[in-house]
mmCIF file of C-alpha atoms and ligand atoms in Angstrom:
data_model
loop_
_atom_site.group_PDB
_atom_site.id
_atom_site.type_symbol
_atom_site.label_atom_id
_atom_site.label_comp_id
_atom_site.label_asym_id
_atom_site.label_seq_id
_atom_site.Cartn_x
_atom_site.Cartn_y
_atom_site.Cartn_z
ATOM 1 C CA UNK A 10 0.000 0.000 0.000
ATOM 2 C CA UNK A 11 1.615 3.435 -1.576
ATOM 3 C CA UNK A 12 1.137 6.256 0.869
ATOM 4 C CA UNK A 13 0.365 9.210 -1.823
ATOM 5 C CA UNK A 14 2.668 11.859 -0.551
ATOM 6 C CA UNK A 15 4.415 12.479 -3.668
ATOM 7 C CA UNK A 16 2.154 15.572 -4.150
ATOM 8 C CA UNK A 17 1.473 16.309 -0.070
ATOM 9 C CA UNK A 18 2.707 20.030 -0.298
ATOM 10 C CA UNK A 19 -0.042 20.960 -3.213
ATOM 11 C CA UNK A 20 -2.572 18.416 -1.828
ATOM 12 C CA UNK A 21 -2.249 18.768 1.704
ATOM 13 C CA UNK A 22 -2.899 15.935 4.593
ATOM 14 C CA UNK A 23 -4.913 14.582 2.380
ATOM 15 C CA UNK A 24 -2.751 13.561 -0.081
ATOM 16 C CA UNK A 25 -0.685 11.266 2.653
ATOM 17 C CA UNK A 26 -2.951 8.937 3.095
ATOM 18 C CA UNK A 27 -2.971 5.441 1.808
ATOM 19 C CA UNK A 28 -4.999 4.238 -0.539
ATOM 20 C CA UNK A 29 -6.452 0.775 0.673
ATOM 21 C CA UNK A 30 -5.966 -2.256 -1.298
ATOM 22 C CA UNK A 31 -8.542 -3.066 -3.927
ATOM 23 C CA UNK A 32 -9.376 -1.493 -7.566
ATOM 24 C CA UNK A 33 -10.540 2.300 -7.583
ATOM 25 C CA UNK A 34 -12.475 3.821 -10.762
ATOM 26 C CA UNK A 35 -11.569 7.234 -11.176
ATOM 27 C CA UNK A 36 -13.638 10.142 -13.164
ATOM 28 C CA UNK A 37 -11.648 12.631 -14.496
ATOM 29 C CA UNK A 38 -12.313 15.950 -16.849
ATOM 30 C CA UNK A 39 -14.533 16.101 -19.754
ATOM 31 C CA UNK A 40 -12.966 18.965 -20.270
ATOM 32 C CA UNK A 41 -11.401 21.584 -18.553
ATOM 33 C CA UNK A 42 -8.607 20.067 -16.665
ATOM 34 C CA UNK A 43 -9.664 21.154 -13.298
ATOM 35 C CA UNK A 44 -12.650 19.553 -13.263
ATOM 36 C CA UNK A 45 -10.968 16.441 -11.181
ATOM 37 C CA UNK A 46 -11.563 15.628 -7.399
ATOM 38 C CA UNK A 47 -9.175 16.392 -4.722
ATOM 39 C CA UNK A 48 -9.798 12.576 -4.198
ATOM 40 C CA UNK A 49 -9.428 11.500 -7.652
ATOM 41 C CA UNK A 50 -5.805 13.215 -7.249
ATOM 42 C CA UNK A 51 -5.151 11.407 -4.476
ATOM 43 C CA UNK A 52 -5.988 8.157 -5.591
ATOM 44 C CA UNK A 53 -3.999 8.647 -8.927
ATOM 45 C CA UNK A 54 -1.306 9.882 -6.572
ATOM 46 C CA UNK A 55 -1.610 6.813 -4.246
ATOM 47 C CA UNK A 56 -2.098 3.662 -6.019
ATOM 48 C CA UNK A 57 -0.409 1.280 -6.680
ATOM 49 C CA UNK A 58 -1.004 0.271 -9.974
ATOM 50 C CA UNK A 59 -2.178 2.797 -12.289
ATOM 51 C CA UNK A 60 -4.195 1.776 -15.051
ATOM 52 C CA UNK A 61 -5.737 3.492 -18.183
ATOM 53 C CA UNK A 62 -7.887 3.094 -21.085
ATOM 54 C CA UNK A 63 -5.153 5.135 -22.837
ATOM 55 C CA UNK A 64 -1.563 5.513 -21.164
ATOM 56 C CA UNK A 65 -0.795 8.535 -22.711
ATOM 57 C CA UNK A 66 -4.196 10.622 -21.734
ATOM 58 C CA UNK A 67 -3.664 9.812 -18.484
ATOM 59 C CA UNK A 68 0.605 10.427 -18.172
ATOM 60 C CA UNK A 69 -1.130 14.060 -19.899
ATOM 61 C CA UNK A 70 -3.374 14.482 -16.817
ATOM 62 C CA UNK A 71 -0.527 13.184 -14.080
ATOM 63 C CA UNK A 72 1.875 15.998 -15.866
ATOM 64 C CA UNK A 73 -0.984 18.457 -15.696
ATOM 65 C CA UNK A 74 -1.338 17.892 -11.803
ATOM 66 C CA UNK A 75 1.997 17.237 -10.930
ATOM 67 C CA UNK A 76 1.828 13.621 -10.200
ATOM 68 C CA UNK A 77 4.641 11.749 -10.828
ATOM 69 C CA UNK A 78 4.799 8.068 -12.127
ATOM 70 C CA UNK A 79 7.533 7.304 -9.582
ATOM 71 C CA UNK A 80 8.179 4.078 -11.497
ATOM 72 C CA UNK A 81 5.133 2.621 -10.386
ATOM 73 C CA UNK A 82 3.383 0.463 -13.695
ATOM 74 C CA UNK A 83 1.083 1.950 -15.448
ATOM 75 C CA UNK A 84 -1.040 -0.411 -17.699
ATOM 76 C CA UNK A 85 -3.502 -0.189 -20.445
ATOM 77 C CA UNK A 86 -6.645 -2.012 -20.675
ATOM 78 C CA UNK A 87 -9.700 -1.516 -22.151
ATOM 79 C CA UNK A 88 -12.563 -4.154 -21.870
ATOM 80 C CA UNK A 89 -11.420 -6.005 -25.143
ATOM 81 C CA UNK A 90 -7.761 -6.358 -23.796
ATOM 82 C CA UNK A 91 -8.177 -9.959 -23.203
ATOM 83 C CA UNK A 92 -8.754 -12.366 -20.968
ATOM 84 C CA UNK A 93 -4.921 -12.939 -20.064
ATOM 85 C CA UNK A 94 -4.835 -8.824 -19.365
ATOM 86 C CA UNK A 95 -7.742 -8.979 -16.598
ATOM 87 C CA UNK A 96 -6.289 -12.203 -15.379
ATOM 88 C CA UNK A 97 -2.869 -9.994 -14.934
ATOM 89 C CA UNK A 98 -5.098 -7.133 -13.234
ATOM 90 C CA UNK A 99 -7.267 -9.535 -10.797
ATOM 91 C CA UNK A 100 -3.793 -11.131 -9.582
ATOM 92 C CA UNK A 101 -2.551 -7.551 -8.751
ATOM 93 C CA UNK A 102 -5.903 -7.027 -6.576
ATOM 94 C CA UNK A 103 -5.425 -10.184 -5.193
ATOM 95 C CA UNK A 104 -1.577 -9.491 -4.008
ATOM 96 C CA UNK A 105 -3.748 -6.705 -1.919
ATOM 97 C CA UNK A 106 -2.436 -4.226 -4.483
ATOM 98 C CA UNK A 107 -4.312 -0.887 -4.895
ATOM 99 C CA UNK A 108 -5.051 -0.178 -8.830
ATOM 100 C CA UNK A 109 -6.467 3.278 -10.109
ATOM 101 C CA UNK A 110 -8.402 2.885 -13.064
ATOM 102 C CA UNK A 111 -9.138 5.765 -15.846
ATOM 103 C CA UNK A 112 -10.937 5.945 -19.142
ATOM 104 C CA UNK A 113 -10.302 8.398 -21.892
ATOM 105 C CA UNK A 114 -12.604 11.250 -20.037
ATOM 106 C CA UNK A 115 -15.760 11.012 -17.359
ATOM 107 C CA UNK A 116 -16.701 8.250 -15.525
ATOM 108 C CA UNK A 117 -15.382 4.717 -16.541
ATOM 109 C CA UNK A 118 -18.195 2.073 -17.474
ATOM 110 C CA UNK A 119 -20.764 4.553 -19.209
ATOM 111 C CA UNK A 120 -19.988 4.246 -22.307
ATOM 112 C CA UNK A 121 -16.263 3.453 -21.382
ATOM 113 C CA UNK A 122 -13.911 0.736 -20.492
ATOM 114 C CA UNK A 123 -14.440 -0.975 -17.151
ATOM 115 C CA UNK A 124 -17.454 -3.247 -16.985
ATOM 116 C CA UNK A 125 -15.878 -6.560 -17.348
ATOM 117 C CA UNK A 126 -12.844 -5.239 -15.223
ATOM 118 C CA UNK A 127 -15.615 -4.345 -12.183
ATOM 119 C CA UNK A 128 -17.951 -7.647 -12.745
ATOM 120 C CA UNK A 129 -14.568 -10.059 -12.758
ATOM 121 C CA UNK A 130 -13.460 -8.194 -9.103
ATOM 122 C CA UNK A 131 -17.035 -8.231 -7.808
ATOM 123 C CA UNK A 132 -17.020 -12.122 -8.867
ATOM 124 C CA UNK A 133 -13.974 -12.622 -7.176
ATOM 125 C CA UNK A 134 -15.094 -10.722 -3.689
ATOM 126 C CA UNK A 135 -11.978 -8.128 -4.799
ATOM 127 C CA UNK A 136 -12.433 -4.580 -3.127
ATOM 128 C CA UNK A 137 -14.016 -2.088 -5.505
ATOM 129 C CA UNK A 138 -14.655 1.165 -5.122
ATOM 130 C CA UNK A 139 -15.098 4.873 -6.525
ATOM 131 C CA UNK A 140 -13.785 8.248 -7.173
ATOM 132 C CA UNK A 141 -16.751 9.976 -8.908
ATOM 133 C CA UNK A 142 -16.621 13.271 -10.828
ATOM 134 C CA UNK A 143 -17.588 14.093 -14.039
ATOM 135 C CA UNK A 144 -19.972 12.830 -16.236
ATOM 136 C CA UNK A 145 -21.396 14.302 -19.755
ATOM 137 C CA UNK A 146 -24.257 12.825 -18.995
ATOM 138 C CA UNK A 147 -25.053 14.104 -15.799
ATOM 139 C CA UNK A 148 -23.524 17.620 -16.782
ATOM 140 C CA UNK A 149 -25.919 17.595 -20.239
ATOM 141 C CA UNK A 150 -28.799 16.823 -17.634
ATOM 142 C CA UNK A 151 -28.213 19.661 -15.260
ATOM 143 C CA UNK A 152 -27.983 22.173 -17.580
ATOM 144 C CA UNK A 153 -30.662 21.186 -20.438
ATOM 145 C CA UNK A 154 -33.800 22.291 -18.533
ATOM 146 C CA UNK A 155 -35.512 18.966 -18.795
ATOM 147 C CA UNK A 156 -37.518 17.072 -16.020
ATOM 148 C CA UNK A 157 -34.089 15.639 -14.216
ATOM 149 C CA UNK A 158 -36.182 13.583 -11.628
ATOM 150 C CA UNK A 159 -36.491 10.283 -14.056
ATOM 151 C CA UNK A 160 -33.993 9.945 -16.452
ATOM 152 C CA UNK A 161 -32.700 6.855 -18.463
ATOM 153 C CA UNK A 162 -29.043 6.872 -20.498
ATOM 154 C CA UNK A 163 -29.129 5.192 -23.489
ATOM 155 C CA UNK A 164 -25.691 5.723 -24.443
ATOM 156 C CA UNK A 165 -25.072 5.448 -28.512
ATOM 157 C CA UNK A 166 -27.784 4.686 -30.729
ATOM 158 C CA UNK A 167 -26.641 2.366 -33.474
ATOM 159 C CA UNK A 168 -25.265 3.944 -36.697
ATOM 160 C CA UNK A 169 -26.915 1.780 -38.976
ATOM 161 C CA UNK A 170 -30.441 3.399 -40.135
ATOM 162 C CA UNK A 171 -32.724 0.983 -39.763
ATOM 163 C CA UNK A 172 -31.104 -0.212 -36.104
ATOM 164 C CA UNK A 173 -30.865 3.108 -35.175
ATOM 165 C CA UNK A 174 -34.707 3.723 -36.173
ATOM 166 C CA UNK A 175 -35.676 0.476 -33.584
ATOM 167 C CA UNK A 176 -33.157 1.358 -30.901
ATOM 168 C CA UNK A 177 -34.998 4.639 -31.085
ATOM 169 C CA UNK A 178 -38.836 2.679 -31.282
ATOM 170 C CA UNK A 179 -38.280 1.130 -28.125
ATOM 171 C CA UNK A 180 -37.389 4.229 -26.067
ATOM 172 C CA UNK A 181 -40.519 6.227 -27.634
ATOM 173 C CA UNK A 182 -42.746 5.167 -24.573
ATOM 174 C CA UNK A 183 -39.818 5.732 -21.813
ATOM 175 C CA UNK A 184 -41.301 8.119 -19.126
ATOM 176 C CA UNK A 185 -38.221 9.474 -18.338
ATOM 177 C CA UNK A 186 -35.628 12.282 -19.818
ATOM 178 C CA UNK A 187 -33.661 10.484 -22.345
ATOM 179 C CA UNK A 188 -29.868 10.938 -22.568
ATOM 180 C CA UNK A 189 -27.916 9.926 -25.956
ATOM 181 C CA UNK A 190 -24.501 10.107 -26.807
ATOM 182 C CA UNK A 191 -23.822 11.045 -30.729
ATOM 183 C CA UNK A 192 -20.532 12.387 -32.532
ATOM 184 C CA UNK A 193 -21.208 14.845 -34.651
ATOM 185 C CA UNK A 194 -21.307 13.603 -38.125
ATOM 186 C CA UNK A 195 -24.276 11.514 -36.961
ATOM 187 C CA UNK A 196 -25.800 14.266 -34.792
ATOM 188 C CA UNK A 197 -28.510 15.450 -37.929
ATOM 189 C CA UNK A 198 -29.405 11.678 -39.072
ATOM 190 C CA UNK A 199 -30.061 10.837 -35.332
ATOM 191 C CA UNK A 200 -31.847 14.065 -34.854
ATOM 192 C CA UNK A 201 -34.351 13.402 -37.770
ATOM 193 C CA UNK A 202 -35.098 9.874 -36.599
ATOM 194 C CA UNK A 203 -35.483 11.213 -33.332
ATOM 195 C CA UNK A 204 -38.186 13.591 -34.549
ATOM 196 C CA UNK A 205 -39.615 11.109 -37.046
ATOM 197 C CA UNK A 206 -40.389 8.533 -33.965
ATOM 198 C CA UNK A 207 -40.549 10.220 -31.342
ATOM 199 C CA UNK A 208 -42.571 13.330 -32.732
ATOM 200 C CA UNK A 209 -41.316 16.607 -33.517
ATOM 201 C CA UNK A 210 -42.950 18.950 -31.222
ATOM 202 C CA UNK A 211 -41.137 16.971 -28.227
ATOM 203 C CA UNK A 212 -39.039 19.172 -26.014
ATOM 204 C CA UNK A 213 -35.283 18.701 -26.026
ATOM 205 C CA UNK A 214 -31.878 19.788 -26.077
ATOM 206 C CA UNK A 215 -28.376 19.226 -27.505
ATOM 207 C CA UNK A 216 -25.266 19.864 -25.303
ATOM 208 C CA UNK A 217 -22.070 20.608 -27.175
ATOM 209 C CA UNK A 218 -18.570 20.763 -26.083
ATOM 210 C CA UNK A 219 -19.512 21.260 -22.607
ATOM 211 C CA UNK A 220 -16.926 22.885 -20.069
ATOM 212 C CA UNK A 221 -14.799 23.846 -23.056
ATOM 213 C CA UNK A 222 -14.087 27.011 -24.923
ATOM 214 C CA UNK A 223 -16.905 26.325 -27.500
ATOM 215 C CA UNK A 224 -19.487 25.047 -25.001
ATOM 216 C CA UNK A 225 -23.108 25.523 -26.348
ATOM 217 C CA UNK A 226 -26.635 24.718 -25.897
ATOM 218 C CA UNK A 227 -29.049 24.554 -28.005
ATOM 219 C CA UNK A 228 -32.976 23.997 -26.452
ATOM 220 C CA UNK A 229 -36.196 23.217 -28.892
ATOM 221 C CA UNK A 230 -38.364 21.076 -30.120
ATOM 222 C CA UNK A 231 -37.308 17.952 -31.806
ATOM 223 C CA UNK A 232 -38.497 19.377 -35.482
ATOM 224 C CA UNK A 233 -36.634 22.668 -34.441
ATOM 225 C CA UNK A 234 -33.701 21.220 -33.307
ATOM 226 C CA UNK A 235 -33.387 18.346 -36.491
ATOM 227 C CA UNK A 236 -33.923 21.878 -38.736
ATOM 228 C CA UNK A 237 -31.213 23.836 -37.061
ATOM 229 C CA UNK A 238 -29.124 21.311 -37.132
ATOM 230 C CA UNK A 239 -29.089 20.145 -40.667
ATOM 231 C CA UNK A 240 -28.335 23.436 -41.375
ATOM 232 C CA UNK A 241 -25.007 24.042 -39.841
ATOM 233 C CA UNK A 242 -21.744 21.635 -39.833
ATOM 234 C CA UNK A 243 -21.558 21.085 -36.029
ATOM 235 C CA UNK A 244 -18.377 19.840 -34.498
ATOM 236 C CA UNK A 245 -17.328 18.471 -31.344
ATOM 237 C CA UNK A 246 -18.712 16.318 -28.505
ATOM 238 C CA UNK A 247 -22.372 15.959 -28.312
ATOM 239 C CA UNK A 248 -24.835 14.948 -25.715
ATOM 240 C CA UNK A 249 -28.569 14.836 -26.866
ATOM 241 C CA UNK A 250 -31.767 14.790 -24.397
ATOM 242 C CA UNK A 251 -35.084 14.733 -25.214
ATOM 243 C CA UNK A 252 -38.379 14.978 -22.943
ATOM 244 C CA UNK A 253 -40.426 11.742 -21.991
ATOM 245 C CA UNK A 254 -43.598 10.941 -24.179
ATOM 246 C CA UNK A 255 -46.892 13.055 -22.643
ATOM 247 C CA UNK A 256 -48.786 10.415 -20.667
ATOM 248 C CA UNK A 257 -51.092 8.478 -22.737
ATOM 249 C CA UNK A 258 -54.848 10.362 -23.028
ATOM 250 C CA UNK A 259 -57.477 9.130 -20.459
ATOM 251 C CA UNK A 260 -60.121 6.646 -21.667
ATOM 252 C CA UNK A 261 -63.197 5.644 -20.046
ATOM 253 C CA UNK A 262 -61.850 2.016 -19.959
ATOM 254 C CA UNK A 263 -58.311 3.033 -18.676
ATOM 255 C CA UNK A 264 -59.806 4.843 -15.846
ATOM 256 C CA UNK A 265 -62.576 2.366 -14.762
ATOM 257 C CA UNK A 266 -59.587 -0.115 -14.697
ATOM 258 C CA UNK A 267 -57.155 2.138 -12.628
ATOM 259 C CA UNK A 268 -60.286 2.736 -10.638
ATOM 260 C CA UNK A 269 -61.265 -1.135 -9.692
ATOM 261 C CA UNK A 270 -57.174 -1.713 -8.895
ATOM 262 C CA UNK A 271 -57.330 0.940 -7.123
ATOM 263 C CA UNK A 272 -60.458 0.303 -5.041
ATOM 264 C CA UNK A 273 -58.775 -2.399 -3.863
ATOM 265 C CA UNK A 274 -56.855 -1.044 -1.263
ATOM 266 C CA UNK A 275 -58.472 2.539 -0.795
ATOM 267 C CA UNK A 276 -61.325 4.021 -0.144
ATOM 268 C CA UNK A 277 -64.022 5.543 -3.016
ATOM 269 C CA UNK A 278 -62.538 8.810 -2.218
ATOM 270 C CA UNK A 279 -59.304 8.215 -1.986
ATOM 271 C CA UNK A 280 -58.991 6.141 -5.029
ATOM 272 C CA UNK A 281 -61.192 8.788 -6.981
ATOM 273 C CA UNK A 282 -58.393 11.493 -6.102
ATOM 274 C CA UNK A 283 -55.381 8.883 -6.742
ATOM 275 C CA UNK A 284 -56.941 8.281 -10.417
ATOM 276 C CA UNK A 285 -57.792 12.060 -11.398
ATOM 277 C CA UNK A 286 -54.160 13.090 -10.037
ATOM 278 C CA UNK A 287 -52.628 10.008 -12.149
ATOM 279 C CA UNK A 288 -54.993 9.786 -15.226
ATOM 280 C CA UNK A 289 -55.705 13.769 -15.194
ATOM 281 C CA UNK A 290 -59.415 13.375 -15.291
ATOM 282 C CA UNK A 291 -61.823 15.430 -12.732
ATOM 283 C CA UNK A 292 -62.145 14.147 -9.444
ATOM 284 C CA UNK A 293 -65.737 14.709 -9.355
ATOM 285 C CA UNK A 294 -66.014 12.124 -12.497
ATOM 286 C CA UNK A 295 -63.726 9.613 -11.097
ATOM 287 C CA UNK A 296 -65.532 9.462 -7.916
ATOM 288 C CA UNK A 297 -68.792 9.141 -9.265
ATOM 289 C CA UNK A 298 -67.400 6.189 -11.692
ATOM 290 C CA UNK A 299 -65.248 5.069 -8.187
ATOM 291 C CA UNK A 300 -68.740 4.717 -6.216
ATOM 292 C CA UNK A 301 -70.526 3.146 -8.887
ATOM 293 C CA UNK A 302 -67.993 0.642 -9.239
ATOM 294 C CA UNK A 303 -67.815 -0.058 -5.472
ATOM 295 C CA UNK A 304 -71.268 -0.411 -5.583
ATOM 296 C CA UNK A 305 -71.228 -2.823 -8.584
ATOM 297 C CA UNK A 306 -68.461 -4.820 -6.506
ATOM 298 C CA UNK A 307 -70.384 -4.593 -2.805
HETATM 299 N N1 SAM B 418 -17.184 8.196 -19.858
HETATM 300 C C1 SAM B 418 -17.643 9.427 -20.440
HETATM 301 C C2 SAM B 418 -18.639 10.091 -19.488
HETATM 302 O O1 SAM B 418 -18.590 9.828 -18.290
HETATM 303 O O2 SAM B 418 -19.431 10.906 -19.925
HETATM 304 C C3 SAM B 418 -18.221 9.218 -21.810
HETATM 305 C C4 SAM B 418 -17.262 8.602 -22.801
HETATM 306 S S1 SAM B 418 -17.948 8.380 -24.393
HETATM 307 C C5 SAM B 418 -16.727 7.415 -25.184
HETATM 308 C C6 SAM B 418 -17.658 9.928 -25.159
HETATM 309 C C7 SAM B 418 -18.970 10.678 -25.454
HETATM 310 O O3 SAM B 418 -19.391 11.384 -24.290
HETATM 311 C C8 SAM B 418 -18.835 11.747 -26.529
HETATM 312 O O4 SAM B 418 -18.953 11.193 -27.829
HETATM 313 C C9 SAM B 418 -19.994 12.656 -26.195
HETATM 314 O O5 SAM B 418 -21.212 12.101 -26.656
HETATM 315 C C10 SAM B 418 -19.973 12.620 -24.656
HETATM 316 N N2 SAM B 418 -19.112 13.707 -24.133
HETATM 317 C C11 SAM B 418 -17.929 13.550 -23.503
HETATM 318 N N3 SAM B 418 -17.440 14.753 -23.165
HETATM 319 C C12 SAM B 418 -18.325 15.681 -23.568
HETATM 320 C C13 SAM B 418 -18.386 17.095 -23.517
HETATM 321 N N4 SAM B 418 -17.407 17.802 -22.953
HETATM 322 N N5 SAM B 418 -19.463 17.727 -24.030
HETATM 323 C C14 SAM B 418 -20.460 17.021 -24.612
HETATM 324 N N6 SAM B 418 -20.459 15.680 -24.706
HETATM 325 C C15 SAM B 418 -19.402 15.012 -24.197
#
């Protein structure tokens, strides 16, 4: 176990303390450089064993920092290394080593290296653990203006058309914000099949080059958004959102059915007000339909 104190007098006290055995996933910048955790420096500055999705972005981000290497290995791997690579990595764990782990940018595992790495050590009851930080997901979500209280990331949609078109399909219903990564030569064909399935007059946004020089946002509907950007040659990284579906419209049969489940385990008047809050009907319908129905039942 590496105490981390390489890097004490910029770091402070913190810096000196160990880093336990056991792999660590680190987030570092999107973007601006800065945008790294006091722990995520210590960690990198602690380990053991550093390890990278690409050697040379993270020696970049060590030189930026003032880490040094100290002749400790630092090893690529990616989650198509092999199996004789995670074999090397799991015996390292199991020595009690500490290993740092960093993808390209953001968080490891979404839409990065570090799945199998994480599912092998959980398999083998290795210590696993976290330095979070950013995310462009996350980031995209907090500044797009879109319901962030339900949100589901769907990563890339495929590149292919007609894959693309039924990846897309099956998220149409989601009742949640949706979060896409795209690179920007796809960004107008995945725009158009997003307005072409999902409807154009949905809400969304398209978060470009955030924390960067160039950083923009641009908020509209779907149509708006596909027009826009078909019309300008966009350039680097892109995070797309898009509002969930508006809730299905009420039908008689949809609410006497919420109504009789319902009914079950409240009373008329409380299941009337549960249904017209959930279904948007008027209460004073839904409770005559509720006490009818209770009657019908009784
Ligand atoms: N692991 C990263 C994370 O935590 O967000 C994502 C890695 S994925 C290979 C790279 C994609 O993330 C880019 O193609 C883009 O869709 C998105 N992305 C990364 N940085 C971004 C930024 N600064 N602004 C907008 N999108 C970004």
């Amino acid at each position: 176990m590496r105490q981390s104190s390489d890097t004490s007098d910029s770091l402070g006290k913190a810096a000196l303390r160990a880093i336990p055995p056991g792999l660590h996933f680190v987030s570092t910048p999107i973007g601006a450089a800065r945008d790294i955790t006091l722990r995520a420096l210590d960690v990198l500055t602690g380990a053991d064993v550093l390890v990278a999705e690409d050697t040379r972005t993270l020696k970049r981000l060590l030189e930026i920092h003032g880490i040094a290497l100290g002749g400790r290995p630092l090893i690529a791997y990616h989650d198509h290394s092999g199996a004789a690579q995670m074999q090397r990595l799991l015996g390292l764990l199991a020595e009690g080593k500490s290993l740092a782990y960093a993808s390209e940018a953001g968080t490891p595992l979404i839409s990065d290296p570090g799945f199998e790495l994480a599912r092998a050590a959980v398999a083998a009851g290795l210590p696993i653990s976290a330095a979070p930080g950013p995310c462009a997901a996350v980031c995209a979500l907090t500044v797009s203006g879109l319901p962030s209280d339900r949100f589901l990331f769907a990563g890339f949609a495929p590149s292919a058309k007609a894959a693309r078109r039924s990846f897309l399909a099956d998220l149409a219903g989601v009742q949640a914000t949706l979060i896409l990564y795209e690179s920007p030569k796809r960004l107008a064909a995945l725009l158009e099949d997003l307005a072409a399935i999902l409807g154009g007059s949905r809400q969304a946004a398209v978060c470009r080059e955030m924390t960067k020089r160039f950083e923009e946002i641009l908020r509209g509907t779907l149509a708006k958004l596909a027009s826009d950007v078909a019309a300008r040659d966009i350039k680097g990284e892109i995070v797309v959102l898009v509002d969930r579906s508006p809730p299905a419209e009420a039908t008689s049969e949809s609410v006497e059915a919420a109504l009789d489940e319902a009914l079950q385990t409240m009373s008329v008047k409380d299941a009337a007000s549960f249904v017209s809050q959930t279904l948007k009907v008027s209460r004073k319908i839904a409770y005559q339909i509720a006490l009818d129905r209770n009657q019908g039942q009784g």
